[in-house]
Amino acid sequence: LFLIDPKPDFLQYAEQGEGENHSYFELLLETIYDIKDLQLAEQPSPRYLAIAFTKMEQPNRWDRRTRLQDYAREVHGEHAIRVIETAFSAQYYKFFAVSAVGMLEDGRPNVETISDEQRQDRAHIISPARLKPLSIFEPIEWLLNKLVKDKE
């Protein structure tokens, strides 16, 4: 299960390739290569990969939840998607949109960003009583269902 919080500053690093931290692209590739190293053959991996985009309640992400393959290309780049498609058969990987806080009835995210005096952004849940998580268990259920079917 690969969780991705595509923050603009982290994505900018991924595009520029600067700094000591790993970009999502590099982390994803390392994960895929680690999985592939466990195999002896050059065939697609028989292991499963669930890639979950987090914080999908954000306005700049909400509309993308129905086009996750395209969103994955935006976040990871075309090369990473080609690596995934080569390393895994289509039934062995899936993209998911998840949100721990969900949306309010009026269509706004149930979280807002607050900046403090030190210019640190932090999230604030608007209405804890109205938390409506979006698909937080779906990636795990998908993985477990795949594993159960493999055992049958």
Tab-separated table of N, CA and C in Angstrom:
chain	number	residue	atom	x	y	z
A	1	LEU	N	0.861	-1.169	0.000
A	1	LEU	CA	0.000	0.000	0.000
A	1	LEU	C	0.905	1.229	0.000
A	2	PHE	N	0.774	2.049	-0.998
A	2	PHE	CA	1.609	3.243	-1.158
A	2	PHE	C	0.703	4.459	-0.996
A	3	LEU	N	0.884	5.220	0.089
A	3	LEU	CA	0.070	6.410	0.364
A	3	LEU	C	0.782	7.650	-0.162
A	4	ILE	N	0.041	8.501	-0.850
A	4	ILE	CA	0.636	9.693	-1.450
A	4	ILE	C	-0.152	10.919	-1.042
A	5	ASP	N	0.542	11.881	-0.453
A	5	ASP	CA	-0.022	13.193	-0.133
A	5	ASP	C	0.654	14.179	-1.076
A	6	PRO	N	0.083	14.412	-2.239
A	6	PRO	CA	0.764	15.260	-3.227
A	6	PRO	C	0.698	16.748	-2.880
A	7	LYS	N	1.600	17.175	-2.009
A	7	LYS	CA	1.692	18.588	-1.665
A	7	LYS	C	2.433	19.319	-2.780
A	8	PRO	N	2.027	20.542	-3.096
A	8	PRO	CA	2.691	21.271	-4.178
A	8	PRO	C	4.196	21.407	-4.012
A	9	ASP	N	4.697	21.651	-2.791
A	9	ASP	CA	6.137	21.814	-2.620
A	9	ASP	C	6.879	20.502	-2.851
A	10	PHE	N	6.273	19.384	-2.477
A	10	PHE	CA	6.906	18.093	-2.706
A	10	PHE	C	6.875	17.742	-4.191
A	11	LEU	N	5.771	18.098	-4.860
A	11	LEU	CA	5.690	17.847	-6.296
A	11	LEU	C	6.693	18.717	-7.043
A	12	GLN	N	6.888	19.937	-6.572
A	12	GLN	CA	7.861	20.809	-7.218
A	12	GLN	C	9.243	20.183	-7.126
A	13	TYR	N	9.576	19.631	-5.972
A	13	TYR	CA	10.856	18.955	-5.837
A	13	TYR	C	10.936	17.796	-6.828
A	14	ALA	N	9.816	17.053	-6.949
A	14	ALA	CA	9.820	15.902	-7.849
A	14	ALA	C	10.121	16.347	-9.281
A	15	GLU	N	9.629	17.516	-9.664
A	15	GLU	CA	9.882	18.020	-11.016
A	15	GLU	C	11.313	18.520	-11.165
A	16	GLN	N	11.846	19.161	-10.123
A	16	GLN	CA	13.183	19.735	-10.210
A	16	GLN	C	14.274	18.729	-9.868
A	17	GLY	N	13.940	17.768	-9.026
A	17	GLY	CA	14.909	16.751	-8.638
A	17	GLY	C	16.021	17.275	-7.750
A	18	GLU	N	15.735	18.276	-6.910
A	18	GLU	CA	16.758	18.861	-6.050
A	18	GLU	C	16.567	18.411	-4.610
A	19	GLY	N	17.616	18.568	-3.812
A	19	GLY	CA	17.504	18.324	-2.380
A	19	GLY	C	17.892	16.919	-1.983
A	20	GLU	N	17.843	16.678	-0.671
A	20	GLU	CA	18.241	15.392	-0.120
A	20	GLU	C	17.070	14.428	-0.007
A	21	ASN	N	15.845	14.957	0.056
A	21	ASN	CA	14.682	14.092	0.212
A	21	ASN	C	14.378	13.360	-1.079
A	22	HIS	N	13.677	12.250	-0.935
A	22	HIS	CA	13.244	11.513	-2.109
A	22	HIS	C	11.921	12.068	-2.603
A	23	SER	N	11.767	12.144	-3.898
A	23	SER	CA	10.483	12.540	-4.462
A	23	SER	C	9.561	11.327	-4.431
A	24	TYR	N	8.260	11.556	-4.605
A	24	TYR	CA	7.318	10.452	-4.689
A	24	TYR	C	7.703	9.523	-5.826
A	25	PHE	N	8.134	10.092	-6.910
A	25	PHE	CA	8.554	9.303	-8.060
A	25	PHE	C	9.666	8.333	-7.670
A	26	GLU	N	10.686	8.834	-6.989
A	26	GLU	CA	11.798	7.974	-6.583
A	26	GLU	C	11.352	6.915	-5.575
A	27	LEU	N	10.521	7.315	-4.616
A	27	LEU	CA	10.038	6.356	-3.633
A	27	LEU	C	9.197	5.269	-4.279
A	28	LEU	N	8.357	5.663	-5.222
A	28	LEU	CA	7.537	4.692	-5.922
A	28	LEU	C	8.413	3.731	-6.721
A	29	LEU	N	9.393	4.276	-7.425
A	29	LEU	CA	10.286	3.418	-8.202
A	29	LEU	C	11.068	2.468	-7.302
A	30	GLU	N	11.556	2.970	-6.167
A	30	GLU	CA	12.270	2.096	-5.228
A	30	GLU	C	11.371	0.962	-4.751
A	31	THR	N	10.119	1.284	-4.462
A	31	THR	CA	9.161	0.263	-4.027
A	31	THR	C	8.961	-0.776	-5.114
A	32	ILE	N	8.765	-0.315	-6.324
A	32	ILE	CA	8.557	-1.246	-7.442
A	32	ILE	C	9.793	-2.099	-7.669
A	33	TYR	N	10.958	-1.485	-7.657
A	33	TYR	CA	12.186	-2.251	-7.871
A	33	TYR	C	12.422	-3.255	-6.749
A	34	ASP	N	12.075	-2.897	-5.508
A	34	ASP	CA	12.200	-3.846	-4.402
A	34	ASP	C	11.288	-5.050	-4.626
A	35	ILE	N	10.085	-4.787	-5.084
A	35	ILE	CA	9.153	-5.875	-5.379
A	35	ILE	C	9.685	-6.731	-6.523
A	36	LYS	N	10.174	-6.071	-7.560
A	36	LYS	CA	10.702	-6.799	-8.716
A	36	LYS	C	11.941	-7.604	-8.341
A	37	ASP	N	12.759	-7.129	-7.419
A	37	ASP	CA	13.955	-7.866	-6.991
A	37	ASP	C	13.607	-9.184	-6.327
A	38	LEU	N	12.400	-9.268	-5.788
A	38	LEU	CA	11.971	-10.499	-5.142
A	38	LEU	C	11.603	-11.575	-6.164
A	39	GLN	N	11.495	-11.197	-7.405
A	39	GLN	CA	11.141	-12.124	-8.467
A	39	GLN	C	12.388	-12.607	-9.178
A	40	LEU	N	12.292	-13.780	-9.738
A	40	LEU	CA	13.398	-14.305	-10.527
A	40	LEU	C	13.213	-13.991	-12.004
A	41	ALA	N	11.984	-13.918	-12.454
A	41	ALA	CA	11.706	-13.720	-13.880
A	41	ALA	C	11.500	-12.244	-14.192
A	42	GLU	N	11.549	-11.934	-15.451
A	42	GLU	CA	11.309	-10.563	-15.918
A	42	GLU	C	9.831	-10.322	-16.213
A	43	GLN	N	8.991	-11.224	-15.793
A	43	GLN	CA	7.555	-11.096	-16.036
A	43	GLN	C	6.956	-10.079	-15.068
A	44	PRO	N	5.742	-9.600	-15.380
A	44	PRO	CA	5.084	-8.691	-14.432
A	44	PRO	C	4.947	-9.327	-13.056
A	45	SER	N	5.012	-8.495	-12.041
A	45	SER	CA	4.991	-8.973	-10.661
A	45	SER	C	3.660	-9.631	-10.314
A	46	PRO	N	3.707	-10.764	-9.591
A	46	PRO	CA	2.470	-11.371	-9.097
A	46	PRO	C	2.033	-10.751	-7.769
A	47	ARG	N	2.724	-9.716	-7.318
A	47	ARG	CA	2.357	-9.013	-6.084
A	47	ARG	C	1.433	-7.859	-6.436
A	48	TYR	N	0.699	-7.393	-5.428
A	48	TYR	CA	-0.276	-6.329	-5.636
A	48	TYR	C	0.264	-4.998	-5.136
A	49	LEU	N	-0.170	-3.936	-5.784
A	49	LEU	CA	0.220	-2.585	-5.392
A	49	LEU	C	-1.021	-1.696	-5.390
A	50	ALA	N	-1.370	-1.185	-4.214
A	50	ALA	CA	-2.458	-0.219	-4.074
A	50	ALA	C	-1.821	1.145	-3.861
A	51	ILE	N	-2.149	2.084	-4.731
A	51	ILE	CA	-1.599	3.436	-4.643
A	51	ILE	C	-2.751	4.358	-4.267
A	52	ALA	N	-2.683	4.914	-3.051
A	52	ALA	CA	-3.777	5.729	-2.530
A	52	ALA	C	-3.358	7.193	-2.441
A	53	PHE	N	-4.105	8.039	-3.126
A	53	PHE	CA	-3.893	9.485	-3.044
A	53	PHE	C	-4.708	10.000	-1.865
A	54	THR	N	-4.015	10.619	-0.906
A	54	THR	CA	-4.679	11.090	0.311
A	54	THR	C	-5.134	12.538	0.165
A	55	LYS	N	-5.923	12.961	1.127
A	55	LYS	CA	-6.427	14.338	1.194
A	55	LYS	C	-7.162	14.741	-0.081
A	56	MET	N	-7.937	13.822	-0.613
A	56	MET	CA	-8.655	14.088	-1.864
A	56	MET	C	-9.851	15.009	-1.663
A	57	GLU	N	-10.110	15.417	-0.427
A	57	GLU	CA	-11.181	16.392	-0.188
A	57	GLU	C	-10.766	17.801	-0.603
A	58	GLN	N	-9.501	18.016	-0.823
A	58	GLN	CA	-9.011	19.346	-1.188
A	58	GLN	C	-9.611	19.782	-2.531
A	59	PRO	N	-9.999	21.058	-2.644
A	59	PRO	CA	-10.654	21.520	-3.874
A	59	PRO	C	-9.848	21.245	-5.150
A	60	ASN	N	-8.536	21.362	-5.076
A	60	ASN	CA	-7.730	21.130	-6.275
A	60	ASN	C	-7.563	19.642	-6.591
A	61	ARG	N	-8.090	18.769	-5.742
A	61	ARG	CA	-7.984	17.316	-5.966
A	61	ARG	C	-9.331	16.637	-6.135
A	62	TRP	N	-10.387	17.233	-5.589
A	62	TRP	CA	-11.698	16.574	-5.519
A	62	TRP	C	-12.188	16.101	-6.884
A	63	ASP	N	-12.091	16.922	-7.897
A	63	ASP	CA	-12.561	16.540	-9.226
A	63	ASP	C	-11.701	15.455	-9.853
A	64	ARG	N	-10.507	15.295	-9.380
A	64	ARG	CA	-9.594	14.303	-9.958
A	64	ARG	C	-9.845	12.891	-9.426
A	65	ARG	N	-10.672	12.774	-8.409
A	65	ARG	CA	-10.887	11.462	-7.790
A	65	ARG	C	-11.515	10.460	-8.749
A	66	THR	N	-12.162	10.931	-9.798
A	66	THR	CA	-12.781	10.025	-10.766
A	66	THR	C	-11.857	9.739	-11.949
A	67	ARG	N	-10.713	10.409	-11.998
A	67	ARG	CA	-9.745	10.204	-13.092
A	67	ARG	C	-8.357	9.964	-12.483
A	68	LEU	N	-8.248	8.926	-11.700
A	68	LEU	CA	-7.030	8.692	-10.925
A	68	LEU	C	-5.832	8.314	-11.792
A	69	GLN	N	-6.054	7.642	-12.892
A	69	GLN	CA	-4.929	7.305	-13.779
A	69	GLN	C	-4.302	8.596	-14.314
A	70	ASP	N	-5.142	9.559	-14.716
A	70	ASP	CA	-4.629	10.851	-15.185
A	70	ASP	C	-3.947	11.612	-14.054
A	71	TYR	N	-4.552	11.567	-12.868
A	71	TYR	CA	-3.966	12.250	-11.721
A	71	TYR	C	-2.608	11.634	-11.370
A	72	ALA	N	-2.511	10.321	-11.456
A	72	ALA	CA	-1.237	9.648	-11.195
A	72	ALA	C	-0.172	10.130	-12.177
A	73	ARG	N	-0.557	10.353	-13.426
A	73	ARG	CA	0.405	10.876	-14.410
A	73	ARG	C	0.865	12.281	-14.023
A	74	GLU	N	-0.053	13.095	-13.515
A	74	GLU	CA	0.307	14.444	-13.066
A	74	GLU	C	1.281	14.389	-11.890
A	75	VAL	N	1.011	13.500	-10.944
A	75	VAL	CA	1.805	13.429	-9.721
A	75	VAL	C	3.149	12.758	-9.969
A	76	HIS	N	3.128	11.610	-10.645
A	76	HIS	CA	4.348	10.814	-10.819
A	76	HIS	C	5.065	11.060	-12.138
A	77	GLY	N	4.336	11.479	-13.139
A	77	GLY	CA	4.929	11.618	-14.461
A	77	GLY	C	4.681	10.387	-15.314
A	78	GLU	N	4.793	10.565	-16.598
A	78	GLU	CA	4.518	9.482	-17.550
A	78	GLU	C	5.466	8.295	-17.362
A	79	HIS	N	6.733	8.586	-17.093
A	79	HIS	CA	7.705	7.501	-16.943
A	79	HIS	C	7.324	6.557	-15.802
A	80	ALA	N	6.925	7.111	-14.671
A	80	ALA	CA	6.557	6.275	-13.520
A	80	ALA	C	5.350	5.406	-13.842
A	81	ILE	N	4.392	5.957	-14.560
A	81	ILE	CA	3.202	5.181	-14.915
A	81	ILE	C	3.591	4.037	-15.849
A	82	ARG	N	4.485	4.310	-16.785
A	82	ARG	CA	4.954	3.243	-17.678
A	82	ARG	C	5.684	2.157	-16.890
A	83	VAL	N	6.446	2.557	-15.879
A	83	VAL	CA	7.134	1.568	-15.033
A	83	VAL	C	6.107	0.699	-14.315
A	84	ILE	N	5.073	1.311	-13.756
A	84	ILE	CA	4.013	0.554	-13.078
A	84	ILE	C	3.344	-0.410	-14.051
A	85	GLU	N	2.984	0.094	-15.231
A	85	GLU	CA	2.294	-0.736	-16.216
A	85	GLU	C	3.165	-1.887	-16.707
A	86	THR	N	4.479	-1.687	-16.706
A	86	THR	CA	5.403	-2.746	-17.116
A	86	THR	C	5.640	-3.735	-15.985
A	87	ALA	N	5.754	-3.226	-14.771
A	87	ALA	CA	6.079	-4.068	-13.615
A	87	ALA	C	4.892	-4.886	-13.120
A	88	PHE	N	3.664	-4.403	-13.358
A	88	PHE	CA	2.473	-5.069	-12.852
A	88	PHE	C	1.452	-5.249	-13.970
A	89	SER	N	0.839	-6.418	-14.030
A	89	SER	CA	-0.303	-6.601	-14.919
A	89	SER	C	-1.441	-5.739	-14.390
A	90	ALA	N	-2.362	-5.366	-15.256
A	90	ALA	CA	-3.430	-4.427	-14.892
A	90	ALA	C	-4.225	-4.860	-13.668
A	91	GLN	N	-4.437	-6.152	-13.480
A	91	GLN	CA	-5.224	-6.613	-12.333
A	91	GLN	C	-4.432	-6.616	-11.028
A	92	TYR	N	-3.130	-6.270	-11.082
A	92	TYR	CA	-2.281	-6.314	-9.900
A	92	TYR	C	-1.982	-4.942	-9.301
A	93	TYR	N	-2.492	-3.870	-9.882
A	93	TYR	CA	-2.324	-2.549	-9.278
A	93	TYR	C	-3.591	-1.747	-9.460
A	94	LYS	N	-3.793	-0.804	-8.556
A	94	LYS	CA	-4.985	0.037	-8.624
A	94	LYS	C	-4.720	1.341	-7.877
A	95	PHE	N	-5.291	2.422	-8.394
A	95	PHE	CA	-5.205	3.736	-7.758
A	95	PHE	C	-6.484	3.979	-6.962
A	96	PHE	N	-6.327	4.668	-5.821
A	96	PHE	CA	-7.465	4.969	-4.954
A	96	PHE	C	-7.432	6.432	-4.535
A	97	ALA	N	-8.618	7.001	-4.328
A	97	ALA	CA	-8.770	8.352	-3.781
A	97	ALA	C	-9.293	8.203	-2.363
A	98	VAL	N	-8.558	8.735	-1.374
A	98	VAL	CA	-8.980	8.614	0.019
A	98	VAL	C	-8.949	9.981	0.704
A	99	SER	N	-9.774	10.095	1.728
A	99	SER	CA	-9.803	11.305	2.548
A	99	SER	C	-10.215	10.902	3.954
A	100	ALA	N	-9.431	11.292	4.939
A	100	ALA	CA	-9.744	10.969	6.327
A	100	ALA	C	-10.885	11.822	6.871
A	101	VAL	N	-11.064	13.029	6.315
A	101	VAL	CA	-12.069	13.949	6.865
A	101	VAL	C	-13.297	14.098	5.980
A	102	GLY	N	-13.181	13.869	4.690
A	102	GLY	CA	-14.320	13.942	3.790
A	102	GLY	C	-14.807	15.351	3.522
A	103	MET	N	-16.037	15.417	3.052
A	103	MET	CA	-16.647	16.686	2.643
A	103	MET	C	-17.836	17.012	3.544
A	104	LEU	N	-18.124	18.306	3.655
A	104	LEU	CA	-19.322	18.748	4.362
A	104	LEU	C	-20.510	18.691	3.399
A	105	GLU	N	-21.705	18.816	3.932
A	105	GLU	CA	-22.909	18.734	3.106
A	105	GLU	C	-22.943	19.786	2.001
A	106	ASP	N	-22.320	20.944	2.245
A	106	ASP	CA	-22.346	22.018	1.245
A	106	ASP	C	-21.249	21.878	0.188
A	107	GLY	N	-20.511	20.769	0.215
A	107	GLY	CA	-19.504	20.523	-0.800
A	107	GLY	C	-18.106	21.033	-0.463
A	108	ARG	N	-17.953	21.682	0.686
A	108	ARG	CA	-16.624	22.141	1.110
A	108	ARG	C	-15.887	21.012	1.809
A	109	PRO	N	-14.548	21.034	1.741
A	109	PRO	CA	-13.794	20.048	2.521
A	109	PRO	C	-14.001	20.285	4.003
A	110	ASN	N	-13.974	19.231	4.785
A	110	ASN	CA	-14.156	19.335	6.224
A	110	ASN	C	-12.838	19.663	6.926
A	111	VAL	N	-11.981	20.385	6.247
A	111	VAL	CA	-10.700	20.787	6.810
A	111	VAL	C	-10.301	22.112	6.176
A	112	GLU	N	-9.622	22.913	6.950
A	112	GLU	CA	-9.099	24.172	6.418
A	112	GLU	C	-7.658	24.324	6.873
A	113	THR	N	-6.898	25.073	6.109
A	113	THR	CA	-5.502	25.310	6.453
A	113	THR	C	-5.385	26.617	7.203
A	114	ILE	N	-4.687	26.579	8.303
A	114	ILE	CA	-4.472	27.771	9.123
A	114	ILE	C	-2.970	28.023	9.183
A	115	SER	N	-2.571	29.266	8.964
A	115	SER	CA	-1.159	29.637	9.090
A	115	SER	C	-0.955	30.357	10.410
A	116	ASP	N	0.079	29.979	11.135
A	116	ASP	CA	0.359	30.655	12.402
A	116	ASP	C	1.468	31.691	12.218
A	117	GLU	N	1.903	32.287	13.325
A	117	GLU	CA	2.888	33.377	13.285
A	117	GLU	C	4.202	32.945	12.646
A	118	GLN	N	4.570	31.704	12.797
A	118	GLN	CA	5.841	31.228	12.239
A	118	GLN	C	5.677	30.743	10.798
A	119	ARG	N	4.576	31.117	10.186
A	119	ARG	CA	4.279	30.765	8.789
A	119	ARG	C	4.219	29.259	8.573
A	120	GLN	N	3.804	28.561	9.616
A	120	GLN	CA	3.621	27.116	9.517
A	120	GLN	C	2.161	26.848	9.208
A	121	ASP	N	1.914	26.125	8.141
A	121	ASP	CA	0.549	25.744	7.813
A	121	ASP	C	0.180	24.488	8.588
A	122	ARG	N	-1.039	24.470	9.059
A	122	ARG	CA	-1.533	23.276	9.729
A	122	ARG	C	-3.012	23.115	9.395
A	123	ALA	N	-3.447	21.889	9.430
A	123	ALA	CA	-4.838	21.589	9.093
A	123	ALA	C	-5.711	21.698	10.335
A	124	HIS	N	-6.914	22.176	10.128
A	124	HIS	CA	-7.902	22.290	11.198
A	124	HIS	C	-9.204	21.667	10.685
A	125	ILE	N	-9.718	20.674	11.421
A	125	ILE	CA	-10.981	20.051	11.030
A	125	ILE	C	-12.106	21.000	11.383
A	126	ILE	N	-12.935	21.318	10.421
A	126	ILE	CA	-14.018	22.280	10.613
A	126	ILE	C	-15.093	21.714	11.534
A	127	SER	N	-15.545	20.495	11.261
A	127	SER	CA	-16.602	19.896	12.063
A	127	SER	C	-16.267	18.443	12.389
A	128	PRO	N	-15.597	18.212	13.521
A	128	PRO	CA	-15.252	16.827	13.885
A	128	PRO	C	-16.477	15.909	13.966
A	129	ALA	N	-17.622	16.466	14.341
A	129	ALA	CA	-18.839	15.651	14.456
A	129	ALA	C	-19.348	15.190	13.096
A	130	ARG	N	-18.907	15.835	12.034
A	130	ARG	CA	-19.386	15.472	10.687
A	130	ARG	C	-18.287	14.857	9.826
A	131	LEU	N	-17.364	14.146	10.460
A	131	LEU	CA	-16.336	13.446	9.696
A	131	LEU	C	-16.991	12.385	8.824
A	132	LYS	N	-16.654	12.394	7.559
A	132	LYS	CA	-17.159	11.382	6.623
A	132	LYS	C	-15.995	10.917	5.775
A	133	PRO	N	-15.191	10.021	6.330
A	133	PRO	CA	-14.028	9.551	5.567
A	133	PRO	C	-14.441	8.988	4.203
A	134	LEU	N	-13.585	9.203	3.242
A	134	LEU	CA	-13.823	8.735	1.879
A	134	LEU	C	-12.869	7.586	1.576
A	135	SER	N	-13.412	6.410	1.426
A	135	SER	CA	-12.687	5.241	0.918
A	135	SER	C	-11.402	4.909	1.672
A	136	ILE	N	-11.355	5.153	2.970
A	136	ILE	CA	-10.102	4.901	3.686
A	136	ILE	C	-9.785	3.419	3.822
A	137	PHE	N	-10.793	2.570	3.773
A	137	PHE	CA	-10.552	1.131	3.872
A	137	PHE	C	-10.499	0.456	2.504
A	138	GLU	N	-10.912	1.144	1.474
A	138	GLU	CA	-11.011	0.544	0.138
A	138	GLU	C	-9.689	-0.061	-0.363
A	139	PRO	N	-8.546	0.634	-0.233
A	139	PRO	CA	-7.303	0.011	-0.709
A	139	PRO	C	-6.960	-1.280	0.044
A	140	ILE	N	-7.195	-1.287	1.350
A	140	ILE	CA	-6.897	-2.476	2.148
A	140	ILE	C	-7.860	-3.603	1.785
A	141	GLU	N	-9.144	-3.269	1.621
A	141	GLU	CA	-10.122	-4.281	1.216
A	141	GLU	C	-9.762	-4.870	-0.143
A	142	TRP	N	-9.350	-4.026	-1.073
A	142	TRP	CA	-8.966	-4.498	-2.407
A	142	TRP	C	-7.793	-5.476	-2.302
A	143	LEU	N	-6.756	-5.083	-1.532
A	143	LEU	CA	-5.598	-5.961	-1.352
A	143	LEU	C	-6.002	-7.297	-0.716
A	144	LEU	N	-6.793	-7.233	0.344
A	144	LEU	CA	-7.208	-8.463	1.025
A	144	LEU	C	-8.057	-9.350	0.123
A	145	ASN	N	-8.991	-8.760	-0.620
A	145	ASN	CA	-9.813	-9.537	-1.548
A	145	ASN	C	-8.960	-10.222	-2.606
A	146	LYS	N	-7.966	-9.516	-3.114
A	146	LYS	CA	-7.068	-10.111	-4.109
A	146	LYS	C	-6.303	-11.287	-3.511
A	147	LEU	N	-5.814	-11.113	-2.295
A	147	LEU	CA	-5.060	-12.181	-1.645
A	147	LEU	C	-5.937	-13.401	-1.344
A	148	VAL	N	-7.180	-13.157	-0.910
A	148	VAL	CA	-8.107	-14.255	-0.632
A	148	VAL	C	-8.407	-15.022	-1.928
A	149	LYS	N	-8.649	-14.295	-3.008
A	149	LYS	CA	-8.941	-14.960	-4.290
A	149	LYS	C	-7.741	-15.776	-4.762
A	150	ASP	N	-6.538	-15.305	-4.498
A	150	ASP	CA	-5.339	-16.051	-4.879
A	150	ASP	C	-5.225	-17.356	-4.107
A	151	LYS	N	-5.738	-17.374	-2.878
A	151	LYS	CA	-5.653	-18.567	-2.039
A	151	LYS	C	-6.676	-19.642	-2.455
A	152	GLU	N	-7.737	-19.204	-3.130
A	152	GLU	CA	-8.807	-20.141	-3.508
A	152	GLU	C	-8.398	-21.046	-4.638
